[in-house]
Amino acid sequence: MLDIYYSYVKKEQSKDLVKHIFKKYYNFDFNQDEISLSKNGKPYLKGGEYFYNLTHTDGLVMLAVSDKEVGIDAEKFRDDDFSKVIEKYATSGEKQRILTNKDFLCLWTKKESFVKYLGGNAITDAKMATFEQNYPVFKGEKHDVNTFSIGLNEHVFSVTSPYNEYDNFTLIM
């Protein structure tokens, strides 16, 4: 099971959104005491029945919920100069595939969703996360998970999960 929820709300509203989604769609009403953080700050529910990951960028909040580990990341398309970031974090093979800023943001969200899936730190671990023919590799080890990217209006998001597609994609008003 892999469900993705999104809303055009402020980052500050994301905790309330998570609680609302879990209560409405999973009949799970929890308080802050039931949420723990990994050593790198990835939230998880203490019971282990559900796994989730949250991302927010420029007015968009997204939540991925699964019965297995999951990572999600989103970015708004923009015309910034990413050349220094590309030089630092992309492999030579990845650099050849980056022709536009959209290409870079797709790759970056893939890297971040994969690192978040692993429970790692995006700043220190993104350089060690690479993609060989869309399969994620971390520290030279290929991982048997799927990472896919989807354009959503003026954003791109990527999800890493054992599943290769989502079951539900829901806009929360």
mmCIF file of N, CA, C and O in Angstrom, residues 55-158:
data_model
loop_
_atom_site.group_PDB
_atom_site.id
_atom_site.type_symbol
_atom_site.label_atom_id
_atom_site.label_comp_id
_atom_site.label_asym_id
_atom_site.label_seq_id
_atom_site.Cartn_x
_atom_site.Cartn_y
_atom_site.Cartn_z
ATOM 1 N N THR A 55 6.968 16.129 2.928
ATOM 2 C CA THR A 55 7.795 17.126 2.258
ATOM 3 C C THR A 55 6.962 18.375 2.040
ATOM 4 O O THR A 55 5.739 18.309 1.927
ATOM 5 N N HIS A 56 7.631 19.502 2.014
ATOM 6 C CA HIS A 56 6.945 20.757 1.727
ATOM 7 C C HIS A 56 7.881 21.675 0.960
ATOM 8 O O HIS A 56 9.090 21.691 1.185
ATOM 9 N N THR A 57 7.287 22.411 0.012
ATOM 10 C CA THR A 57 8.042 23.373 -0.781
ATOM 11 C C THR A 57 7.090 24.399 -1.364
ATOM 12 O O THR A 57 6.055 24.031 -1.919
ATOM 13 N N ASP A 58 7.393 25.648 -1.208
ATOM 14 C CA ASP A 58 6.673 26.745 -1.859
ATOM 15 C C ASP A 58 5.164 26.537 -1.958
ATOM 16 O O ASP A 58 4.599 26.494 -3.048
ATOM 17 N N GLY A 59 4.500 26.383 -0.812
ATOM 18 C CA GLY A 59 3.044 26.293 -0.789
ATOM 19 C C GLY A 59 2.469 24.917 -1.031
ATOM 20 O O GLY A 59 1.256 24.755 -1.056
ATOM 21 N N LEU A 60 3.293 23.913 -1.203
ATOM 22 C CA LEU A 60 2.824 22.547 -1.410
ATOM 23 C C LEU A 60 3.321 21.665 -0.274
ATOM 24 O O LEU A 60 4.503 21.687 0.065
ATOM 25 N N VAL A 61 2.404 20.909 0.322
ATOM 26 C CA VAL A 61 2.760 19.921 1.339
ATOM 27 C C VAL A 61 2.326 18.569 0.810
ATOM 28 O O VAL A 61 1.206 18.413 0.323
ATOM 29 N N MET A 62 3.225 17.573 0.886
ATOM 30 C CA MET A 62 2.903 16.228 0.423
ATOM 31 C C MET A 62 3.230 15.218 1.513
ATOM 32 O O MET A 62 4.224 15.355 2.226
ATOM 33 N N LEU A 63 2.381 14.205 1.605
ATOM 34 C CA LEU A 63 2.545 13.147 2.588
ATOM 35 C C LEU A 63 2.420 11.807 1.874
ATOM 36 O O LEU A 63 1.459 11.580 1.138
ATOM 37 N N ALA A 64 3.406 10.942 2.078
ATOM 38 C CA ALA A 64 3.337 9.572 1.565
ATOM 39 C C ALA A 64 3.116 8.654 2.765
ATOM 40 O O ALA A 64 3.827 8.758 3.770
ATOM 41 N N VAL A 65 2.132 7.773 2.670
ATOM 42 C CA VAL A 65 1.815 6.821 3.730
ATOM 43 C C VAL A 65 1.880 5.427 3.130
ATOM 44 O O VAL A 65 1.368 5.184 2.035
ATOM 45 N N SER A 66 2.506 4.506 3.852
ATOM 46 C CA SER A 66 2.671 3.154 3.334
ATOM 47 C C SER A 66 2.695 2.156 4.479
ATOM 48 O O SER A 66 2.826 2.515 5.643
ATOM 49 N N ASP A 67 2.596 0.888 4.108
ATOM 50 C CA ASP A 67 2.782 -0.172 5.094
ATOM 51 C C ASP A 67 4.239 -0.619 5.119
ATOM 52 O O ASP A 67 4.598 -1.550 5.823
ATOM 53 N N LYS A 68 5.084 0.057 4.330
ATOM 54 C CA LYS A 68 6.530 -0.193 4.294
ATOM 55 C C LYS A 68 7.244 1.157 4.284
ATOM 56 O O LYS A 68 6.631 2.189 4.070
ATOM 57 N N GLU A 69 8.544 1.140 4.486
ATOM 58 C CA GLU A 69 9.307 2.391 4.474
ATOM 59 C C GLU A 69 9.027 3.181 3.211
ATOM 60 O O GLU A 69 8.807 2.608 2.144
ATOM 61 N N VAL A 70 9.085 4.508 3.331
ATOM 62 C CA VAL A 70 8.794 5.375 2.205
ATOM 63 C C VAL A 70 9.554 6.696 2.373
ATOM 64 O O VAL A 70 9.815 7.126 3.491
ATOM 65 N N GLY A 71 9.912 7.294 1.250
ATOM 66 C CA GLY A 71 10.511 8.628 1.241
ATOM 67 C C GLY A 71 9.863 9.441 0.146
ATOM 68 O O GLY A 71 9.523 8.906 -0.911
ATOM 69 N N ILE A 72 9.670 10.736 0.392
ATOM 70 C CA ILE A 72 9.071 11.616 -0.613
ATOM 71 C C ILE A 72 9.772 12.969 -0.551
ATOM 72 O O ILE A 72 10.181 13.422 0.515
ATOM 73 N N ASP A 73 9.928 13.581 -1.715
ATOM 74 C CA ASP A 73 10.478 14.924 -1.777
ATOM 75 C C ASP A 73 9.838 15.656 -2.944
ATOM 76 O O ASP A 73 9.486 15.038 -3.953
ATOM 77 N N ALA A 74 9.682 16.969 -2.797
ATOM 78 C CA ALA A 74 9.092 17.800 -3.854
ATOM 79 C C ALA A 74 9.870 19.104 -3.964
ATOM 80 O O ALA A 74 10.441 19.583 -2.989
ATOM 81 N N GLU A 75 9.880 19.644 -5.150
ATOM 82 C CA GLU A 75 10.491 20.947 -5.418
ATOM 83 C C GLU A 75 9.624 21.681 -6.424
ATOM 84 O O GLU A 75 8.997 21.068 -7.282
ATOM 85 N N LYS A 76 9.638 23.001 -6.323
ATOM 86 C CA LYS A 76 8.961 23.831 -7.308
ATOM 87 C C LYS A 76 9.937 24.089 -8.450
ATOM 88 O O LYS A 76 11.112 24.362 -8.221
ATOM 89 N N PHE A 77 9.451 23.980 -9.680
ATOM 90 C CA PHE A 77 10.292 24.290 -10.830
ATOM 91 C C PHE A 77 10.675 25.764 -10.761
ATOM 92 O O PHE A 77 9.836 26.630 -10.494
ATOM 93 N N ARG A 78 11.948 26.050 -10.986
ATOM 94 C CA ARG A 78 12.425 27.423 -10.972
ATOM 95 C C ARG A 78 13.685 27.540 -11.825
ATOM 96 O O ARG A 78 14.322 26.542 -12.131
ATOM 97 N N ASP A 79 14.037 28.759 -12.156
ATOM 98 C CA ASP A 79 15.153 29.014 -13.059
ATOM 99 C C ASP A 79 16.437 29.400 -12.320
ATOM 100 O O ASP A 79 17.239 30.161 -12.841
ATOM 101 N N ASP A 80 16.660 28.896 -11.141
ATOM 102 C CA ASP A 80 17.875 29.192 -10.384
ATOM 103 C C ASP A 80 19.090 28.588 -11.077
ATOM 104 O O ASP A 80 18.971 27.693 -11.916
ATOM 105 N N ASP A 81 20.246 29.064 -10.696
ATOM 106 C CA ASP A 81 21.498 28.504 -11.196
ATOM 107 C C ASP A 81 21.911 27.364 -10.263
ATOM 108 O O ASP A 81 22.335 27.600 -9.135
ATOM 109 N N PHE A 82 21.767 26.146 -10.724
ATOM 110 C CA PHE A 82 22.072 24.967 -9.910
ATOM 111 C C PHE A 82 23.455 24.386 -10.221
ATOM 112 O O PHE A 82 23.782 23.293 -9.771
ATOM 113 N N SER A 83 24.267 25.103 -10.971
ATOM 114 C CA SER A 83 25.535 24.538 -11.440
ATOM 115 C C SER A 83 26.450 24.089 -10.299
ATOM 116 O O SER A 83 27.083 23.029 -10.393
ATOM 117 N N LYS A 84 26.523 24.828 -9.214
ATOM 118 C CA LYS A 84 27.387 24.429 -8.086
ATOM 119 C C LYS A 84 26.851 23.185 -7.396
ATOM 120 O O LYS A 84 27.614 22.315 -6.991
ATOM 121 N N VAL A 85 25.540 23.099 -7.262
ATOM 122 C CA VAL A 85 24.920 21.923 -6.638
ATOM 123 C C VAL A 85 25.113 20.701 -7.529
ATOM 124 O O VAL A 85 25.440 19.616 -7.047
ATOM 125 N N ILE A 86 24.943 20.893 -8.822
ATOM 126 C CA ILE A 86 25.138 19.793 -9.776
ATOM 127 C C ILE A 86 26.578 19.299 -9.708
ATOM 128 O O ILE A 86 26.828 18.094 -9.645
ATOM 129 N N GLU A 87 27.517 20.229 -9.692
ATOM 130 C CA GLU A 87 28.931 19.852 -9.631
ATOM 131 C C GLU A 87 29.249 19.056 -8.369
ATOM 132 O O GLU A 87 30.003 18.085 -8.405
ATOM 133 N N LYS A 88 28.626 19.445 -7.268
ATOM 134 C CA LYS A 88 28.920 18.797 -5.984
ATOM 135 C C LYS A 88 28.214 17.454 -5.802
ATOM 136 O O LYS A 88 28.777 16.517 -5.257
ATOM 137 N N TYR A 89 26.966 17.344 -6.268
ATOM 138 C CA TYR A 89 26.148 16.182 -5.919
ATOM 139 C C TYR A 89 25.869 15.201 -7.051
ATOM 140 O O TYR A 89 25.407 14.094 -6.795
ATOM 141 N N ALA A 90 26.100 15.575 -8.290
ATOM 142 C CA ALA A 90 25.774 14.677 -9.403
ATOM 143 C C ALA A 90 27.013 13.927 -9.876
ATOM 144 O O ALA A 90 28.109 14.479 -9.915
ATOM 145 N N THR A 91 26.809 12.677 -10.236
ATOM 146 C CA THR A 91 27.901 11.894 -10.817
ATOM 147 C C THR A 91 28.101 12.329 -12.264
ATOM 148 O O THR A 91 27.262 13.040 -12.832
ATOM 149 N N SER A 92 29.171 11.872 -12.881
ATOM 150 C CA SER A 92 29.416 12.257 -14.278
ATOM 151 C C SER A 92 28.286 11.752 -15.179
ATOM 152 O O SER A 92 27.859 12.450 -16.096
ATOM 153 N N GLY A 93 27.785 10.541 -14.934
ATOM 154 C CA GLY A 93 26.665 10.021 -15.721
ATOM 155 C C GLY A 93 25.397 10.828 -15.514
ATOM 156 O O GLY A 93 24.652 11.083 -16.465
ATOM 157 N N GLU A 94 25.146 11.238 -14.276
ATOM 158 C CA GLU A 94 23.970 12.059 -13.993
ATOM 159 C C GLU A 94 24.104 13.430 -14.647
ATOM 160 O O GLU A 94 23.132 13.959 -15.192
ATOM 161 N N LYS A 95 25.306 13.990 -14.618
ATOM 162 C CA LYS A 95 25.527 15.308 -15.235
ATOM 163 C C LYS A 95 25.200 15.278 -16.723
ATOM 164 O O LYS A 95 24.656 16.245 -17.263
ATOM 165 N N GLN A 96 25.494 14.180 -17.393
ATOM 166 C CA GLN A 96 25.202 14.074 -18.828
ATOM 167 C C GLN A 96 23.703 14.075 -19.104
ATOM 168 O O GLN A 96 23.268 14.483 -20.175
ATOM 169 N N ARG A 97 22.921 13.611 -18.132
ATOM 170 C CA ARG A 97 21.459 13.566 -18.309
ATOM 171 C C ARG A 97 20.772 14.858 -17.885
ATOM 172 O O ARG A 97 19.572 15.006 -18.082
ATOM 173 N N ILE A 98 21.508 15.779 -17.267
ATOM 174 C CA ILE A 98 20.912 17.043 -16.819
ATOM 175 C C ILE A 98 21.079 18.077 -17.929
ATOM 176 O O ILE A 98 22.151 18.641 -18.120
ATOM 177 N N LEU A 99 19.992 18.303 -18.651
ATOM 178 C CA LEU A 99 20.021 19.272 -19.743
ATOM 179 C C LEU A 99 19.284 20.561 -19.376
ATOM 180 O O LEU A 99 19.524 21.605 -19.974
ATOM 181 N N THR A 100 18.370 20.471 -18.408
ATOM 182 C CA THR A 100 17.566 21.624 -17.998
ATOM 183 C C THR A 100 17.451 21.650 -16.479
ATOM 184 O O THR A 100 17.784 20.665 -15.804
ATOM 185 N N ASN A 101 16.935 22.738 -15.952
ATOM 186 C CA ASN A 101 16.675 22.814 -14.507
ATOM 187 C C ASN A 101 15.637 21.776 -14.088
ATOM 188 O O ASN A 101 15.707 21.235 -12.986
ATOM 189 N N LYS A 102 14.674 21.499 -14.958
ATOM 190 C CA LYS A 102 13.677 20.477 -14.638
ATOM 191 C C LYS A 102 14.350 19.112 -14.494
ATOM 192 O O LYS A 102 14.022 18.343 -13.594
ATOM 193 N N ASP A 103 15.308 18.825 -15.365
ATOM 194 C CA ASP A 103 16.053 17.561 -15.255
ATOM 195 C C ASP A 103 16.759 17.483 -13.909
ATOM 196 O O ASP A 103 16.737 16.451 -13.236
ATOM 197 N N PHE A 104 17.406 18.596 -13.518
ATOM 198 C CA PHE A 104 18.110 18.606 -12.240
ATOM 199 C C PHE A 104 17.143 18.416 -11.078
ATOM 200 O O PHE A 104 17.398 17.616 -10.172
ATOM 201 N N LEU A 105 16.022 19.138 -11.082
ATOM 202 C CA LEU A 105 15.082 19.039 -9.964
ATOM 203 C C LEU A 105 14.462 17.647 -9.871
ATOM 204 O O LEU A 105 14.195 17.158 -8.775
ATOM 205 N N CYS A 106 14.252 16.993 -10.995
ATOM 206 C CA CYS A 106 13.777 15.602 -10.968
ATOM 207 C C CYS A 106 14.824 14.707 -10.313
ATOM 208 O O CYS A 106 14.502 13.881 -9.450
ATOM 209 N N LEU A 107 16.074 14.865 -10.711
ATOM 210 C CA LEU A 107 17.150 14.067 -10.110
ATOM 211 C C LEU A 107 17.287 14.384 -8.626
ATOM 212 O O LEU A 107 17.412 13.476 -7.806
ATOM 213 N N TRP A 108 17.250 15.676 -8.278
ATOM 214 C CA TRP A 108 17.428 16.061 -6.875
ATOM 215 C C TRP A 108 16.317 15.482 -5.997
ATOM 216 O O TRP A 108 16.583 14.973 -4.911
ATOM 217 N N THR A 109 15.057 15.540 -6.463
ATOM 218 C CA THR A 109 13.973 14.989 -5.650
ATOM 219 C C THR A 109 14.089 13.470 -5.541
ATOM 220 O O THR A 109 13.737 12.893 -4.515
ATOM 221 N N LYS A 110 14.603 12.834 -6.584
ATOM 222 C CA LYS A 110 14.846 11.387 -6.502
ATOM 223 C C LYS A 110 15.894 11.088 -5.429
ATOM 224 O O LYS A 110 15.714 10.197 -4.599
ATOM 225 N N LYS A 111 16.986 11.834 -5.459
ATOM 226 C CA LYS A 111 18.045 11.626 -4.474
ATOM 227 C C LYS A 111 17.509 11.849 -3.055
ATOM 228 O O LYS A 111 17.742 11.043 -2.162
ATOM 229 N N GLU A 112 16.793 12.968 -2.866
ATOM 230 C CA GLU A 112 16.290 13.269 -1.525
ATOM 231 C C GLU A 112 15.249 12.251 -1.060
ATOM 232 O O GLU A 112 15.253 11.846 0.093
ATOM 233 N N SER A 113 14.356 11.833 -1.943
ATOM 234 C CA SER A 113 13.357 10.848 -1.516
ATOM 235 C C SER A 113 14.026 9.530 -1.152
ATOM 236 O O SER A 113 13.632 8.862 -0.188
ATOM 237 N N PHE A 114 15.067 9.162 -1.891
ATOM 238 C CA PHE A 114 15.792 7.926 -1.594
ATOM 239 C C PHE A 114 16.540 8.031 -0.267
ATOM 240 O O PHE A 114 16.485 7.121 0.571
ATOM 241 N N VAL A 115 17.208 9.142 -0.041
ATOM 242 C CA VAL A 115 17.919 9.342 1.224
ATOM 243 C C VAL A 115 16.928 9.363 2.389
ATOM 244 O O VAL A 115 17.165 8.777 3.445
ATOM 245 N N LYS A 116 15.777 10.008 2.196
ATOM 246 C CA LYS A 116 14.752 10.031 3.240
ATOM 247 C C LYS A 116 14.184 8.626 3.468
ATOM 248 O O LYS A 116 13.891 8.255 4.601
ATOM 249 N N TYR A 117 14.029 7.853 2.403
ATOM 250 C CA TYR A 117 13.597 6.454 2.532
ATOM 251 C C TYR A 117 14.556 5.694 3.450
ATOM 252 O O TYR A 117 14.138 4.932 4.321
ATOM 253 N N LEU A 118 15.853 5.918 3.240
ATOM 254 C CA LEU A 118 16.865 5.238 4.054
ATOM 255 C C LEU A 118 16.949 5.792 5.474
ATOM 256 O O LEU A 118 17.563 5.170 6.339
ATOM 257 N N GLY A 119 16.340 6.966 5.706
ATOM 258 C CA GLY A 119 16.443 7.606 7.012
ATOM 259 C C GLY A 119 17.720 8.391 7.169
ATOM 260 O O GLY A 119 18.157 8.682 8.274
ATOM 261 N N GLY A 120 18.330 8.750 6.051
ATOM 262 C CA GLY A 120 19.601 9.463 6.071
ATOM 263 C C GLY A 120 19.443 10.963 6.129
ATOM 264 O O GLY A 120 18.354 11.500 6.307
ATOM 265 N N ASN A 121 20.569 11.647 5.950
ATOM 266 C CA ASN A 121 20.632 13.092 5.982
ATOM 267 C C ASN A 121 20.846 13.587 4.557
ATOM 268 O O ASN A 121 21.853 13.240 3.928
ATOM 269 N N ALA A 122 19.934 14.399 4.056
ATOM 270 C CA ALA A 122 19.983 14.835 2.661
ATOM 271 C C ALA A 122 21.270 15.582 2.325
ATOM 272 O O ALA A 122 21.819 15.412 1.236
ATOM 273 N N ILE A 123 21.767 16.386 3.234
ATOM 274 C CA ILE A 123 22.961 17.186 2.937
ATOM 275 C C ILE A 123 24.199 16.307 2.834
ATOM 276 O O ILE A 123 24.987 16.420 1.899
ATOM 277 N N THR A 124 24.373 15.397 3.771
ATOM 278 C CA THR A 124 25.588 14.577 3.761
ATOM 279 C C THR A 124 25.474 13.334 2.896
ATOM 280 O O THR A 124 26.479 12.855 2.370
ATOM 281 N N ASP A 125 24.279 12.811 2.720
ATOM 282 C CA ASP A 125 24.118 11.546 2.013
ATOM 283 C C ASP A 125 23.725 11.683 0.539
ATOM 284 O O ASP A 125 23.839 10.719 -0.211
ATOM 285 N N ALA A 126 23.267 12.855 0.113
ATOM 286 C CA ALA A 126 22.814 13.012 -1.277
ATOM 287 C C ALA A 126 23.936 12.748 -2.271
ATOM 288 O O ALA A 126 23.690 12.238 -3.361
ATOM 289 N N LYS A 127 25.156 13.058 -1.896
ATOM 290 C CA LYS A 127 26.284 12.829 -2.806
ATOM 291 C C LYS A 127 26.541 11.331 -3.003
ATOM 292 O O LYS A 127 27.010 10.903 -4.047
ATOM 293 N N MET A 128 26.218 10.531 -1.979
ATOM 294 C CA MET A 128 26.457 9.087 -2.053
ATOM 295 C C MET A 128 25.285 8.338 -2.667
ATOM 296 O O MET A 128 25.364 7.146 -2.910
ATOM 297 N N ALA A 129 24.171 9.045 -2.909
ATOM 298 C CA ALA A 129 22.995 8.447 -3.542
ATOM 299 C C ALA A 129 23.066 8.742 -5.031
ATOM 300 O O ALA A 129 23.109 9.896 -5.441
ATOM 301 N N THR A 130 23.100 7.707 -5.836
ATOM 302 C CA THR A 130 23.161 7.874 -7.278
ATOM 303 C C THR A 130 22.079 7.015 -7.927
ATOM 304 O O THR A 130 21.495 6.147 -7.283
ATOM 305 N N PHE A 131 21.867 7.273 -9.197
ATOM 306 C CA PHE A 131 20.884 6.489 -9.928
ATOM 307 C C PHE A 131 21.510 5.925 -11.181
ATOM 308 O O PHE A 131 22.026 6.653 -12.011
ATOM 309 N N GLU A 132 21.470 4.607 -11.266
ATOM 310 C CA GLU A 132 21.956 3.902 -12.446
ATOM 311 C C GLU A 132 20.739 3.305 -13.136
ATOM 312 O O GLU A 132 20.112 2.393 -12.599
ATOM 313 N N GLN A 133 20.380 3.867 -14.271
ATOM 314 C CA GLN A 133 19.203 3.427 -15.020
ATOM 315 C C GLN A 133 17.971 3.405 -14.120
ATOM 316 O O GLN A 133 17.209 2.436 -14.092
ATOM 317 N N ASN A 134 17.781 4.465 -13.350
ATOM 318 C CA ASN A 134 16.651 4.671 -12.444
ATOM 319 C C ASN A 134 16.652 3.779 -11.211
ATOM 320 O O ASN A 134 15.697 3.785 -10.442
ATOM 321 N N TYR A 135 17.694 2.989 -11.014
ATOM 322 C CA TYR A 135 17.786 2.200 -9.792
ATOM 323 C C TYR A 135 18.683 2.925 -8.805
ATOM 324 O O TYR A 135 19.805 3.316 -9.149
ATOM 325 N N PRO A 136 18.221 3.113 -7.576
ATOM 326 C CA PRO A 136 19.042 3.831 -6.609
ATOM 327 C C PRO A 136 20.212 2.993 -6.096
ATOM 328 O O PRO A 136 20.082 1.793 -5.860
ATOM 329 N N VAL A 137 21.339 3.672 -5.957
ATOM 330 C CA VAL A 137 22.555 3.062 -5.432
ATOM 331 C C VAL A 137 23.045 3.965 -4.314
ATOM 332 O O VAL A 137 23.083 5.192 -4.460
ATOM 333 N N PHE A 138 23.379 3.369 -3.190
ATOM 334 C CA PHE A 138 23.890 4.146 -2.062
ATOM 335 C C PHE A 138 25.193 3.532 -1.582
ATOM 336 O O PHE A 138 25.231 2.349 -1.242
ATOM 337 N N LYS A 139 26.235 4.339 -1.580
ATOM 338 C CA LYS A 139 27.572 3.886 -1.185
ATOM 339 C C LYS A 139 27.985 2.640 -1.972
ATOM 340 O O LYS A 139 28.531 1.687 -1.429
ATOM 341 N N GLY A 140 27.665 2.642 -3.263
ATOM 342 C CA GLY A 140 28.046 1.542 -4.140
ATOM 343 C C GLY A 140 27.126 0.335 -4.106
ATOM 344 O O GLY A 140 27.310 -0.607 -4.870
ATOM 345 N N GLU A 141 26.113 0.337 -3.251
ATOM 346 C CA GLU A 141 25.203 -0.808 -3.127
ATOM 347 C C GLU A 141 23.852 -0.490 -3.776
ATOM 348 O O GLU A 141 23.192 0.483 -3.418
ATOM 349 N N LYS A 142 23.467 -1.334 -4.748
ATOM 350 C CA LYS A 142 22.173 -1.167 -5.407
ATOM 351 C C LYS A 142 21.063 -1.594 -4.447
ATOM 352 O O LYS A 142 21.165 -2.613 -3.770
ATOM 353 N N HIS A 143 19.996 -0.791 -4.392
ATOM 354 C CA HIS A 143 18.863 -1.083 -3.511
ATOM 355 C C HIS A 143 17.668 -1.520 -4.351
ATOM 356 O O HIS A 143 17.385 -0.933 -5.394
ATOM 357 N N ASP A 144 16.987 -2.518 -3.876
ATOM 358 C CA ASP A 144 15.849 -3.081 -4.586
ATOM 359 C C ASP A 144 14.571 -2.339 -4.202
ATOM 360 O O ASP A 144 13.678 -2.888 -3.567
ATOM 361 N N VAL A 145 14.527 -1.059 -4.555
ATOM 362 C CA VAL A 145 13.350 -0.229 -4.337
ATOM 363 C C VAL A 145 13.109 0.575 -5.607
ATOM 364 O O VAL A 145 13.952 0.615 -6.494
ATOM 365 N N ASN A 146 11.976 1.198 -5.661
ATOM 366 C CA ASN A 146 11.614 2.000 -6.826
ATOM 367 C C ASN A 146 11.592 3.474 -6.458
ATOM 368 O O ASN A 146 11.095 3.843 -5.398
ATOM 369 N N THR A 147 12.110 4.286 -7.328
ATOM 370 C CA THR A 147 12.029 5.730 -7.180
ATOM 371 C C THR A 147 11.449 6.279 -8.471
ATOM 372 O O THR A 147 11.994 6.047 -9.542
ATOM 373 N N PHE A 148 10.323 6.966 -8.338
ATOM 374 C CA PHE A 148 9.700 7.532 -9.526
ATOM 375 C C PHE A 148 9.370 8.995 -9.290
ATOM 376 O O PHE A 148 9.159 9.419 -8.158
ATOM 377 N N SER A 149 9.368 9.770 -10.365
ATOM 378 C CA SER A 149 9.090 11.206 -10.313
ATOM 379 C C SER A 149 7.854 11.520 -11.133
ATOM 380 O O SER A 149 7.624 10.912 -12.178
ATOM 381 N N ILE A 150 7.109 12.507 -10.647
ATOM 382 C CA ILE A 150 5.884 12.926 -11.328
ATOM 383 C C ILE A 150 5.802 14.443 -11.275
ATOM 384 O O ILE A 150 6.050 15.051 -10.229
ATOM 385 N N GLY A 151 5.441 15.070 -12.392
ATOM 386 C CA GLY A 151 5.190 16.501 -12.418
ATOM 387 C C GLY A 151 3.790 16.780 -11.898
ATOM 388 O O GLY A 151 2.841 16.066 -12.215
ATOM 389 N N LEU A 152 3.680 17.801 -11.075
ATOM 390 C CA LEU A 152 2.387 18.191 -10.505
ATOM 391 C C LEU A 152 2.281 19.710 -10.630
ATOM 392 O O LEU A 152 2.880 20.440 -9.839
ATOM 393 N N ASN A 153 1.589 20.170 -11.658
ATOM 394 C CA ASN A 153 1.486 21.597 -11.946
ATOM 395 C C ASN A 153 2.877 22.199 -12.056
ATOM 396 O O ASN A 153 3.627 21.826 -12.930
ATOM 397 N N GLU A 154 3.250 23.095 -11.162
ATOM 398 C CA GLU A 154 4.563 23.745 -11.237
ATOM 399 C C GLU A 154 5.586 23.098 -10.310
ATOM 400 O O GLU A 154 6.622 23.681 -10.018
ATOM 401 N N HIS A 155 5.306 21.880 -9.877
ATOM 402 C CA HIS A 155 6.201 21.147 -8.984
ATOM 403 C C HIS A 155 6.570 19.790 -9.586
ATOM 404 O O HIS A 155 5.887 19.290 -10.473
ATOM 405 N N VAL A 156 7.606 19.210 -9.050
ATOM 406 C CA VAL A 156 7.941 17.820 -9.317
ATOM 407 C C VAL A 156 8.086 17.151 -7.961
ATOM 408 O O VAL A 156 8.561 17.759 -7.004
ATOM 409 N N PHE A 157 7.621 15.910 -7.872
ATOM 410 C CA PHE A 157 7.859 15.155 -6.652
ATOM 411 C C PHE A 157 8.353 13.770 -7.011
ATOM 412 O O PHE A 157 8.074 13.245 -8.089
ATOM 413 N N SER A 158 9.113 13.203 -6.097
ATOM 414 C CA SER A 158 9.634 11.845 -6.266
ATOM 415 C C SER A 158 9.338 11.051 -5.012
ATOM 416 O O SER A 158 9.376 11.582 -3.901
#
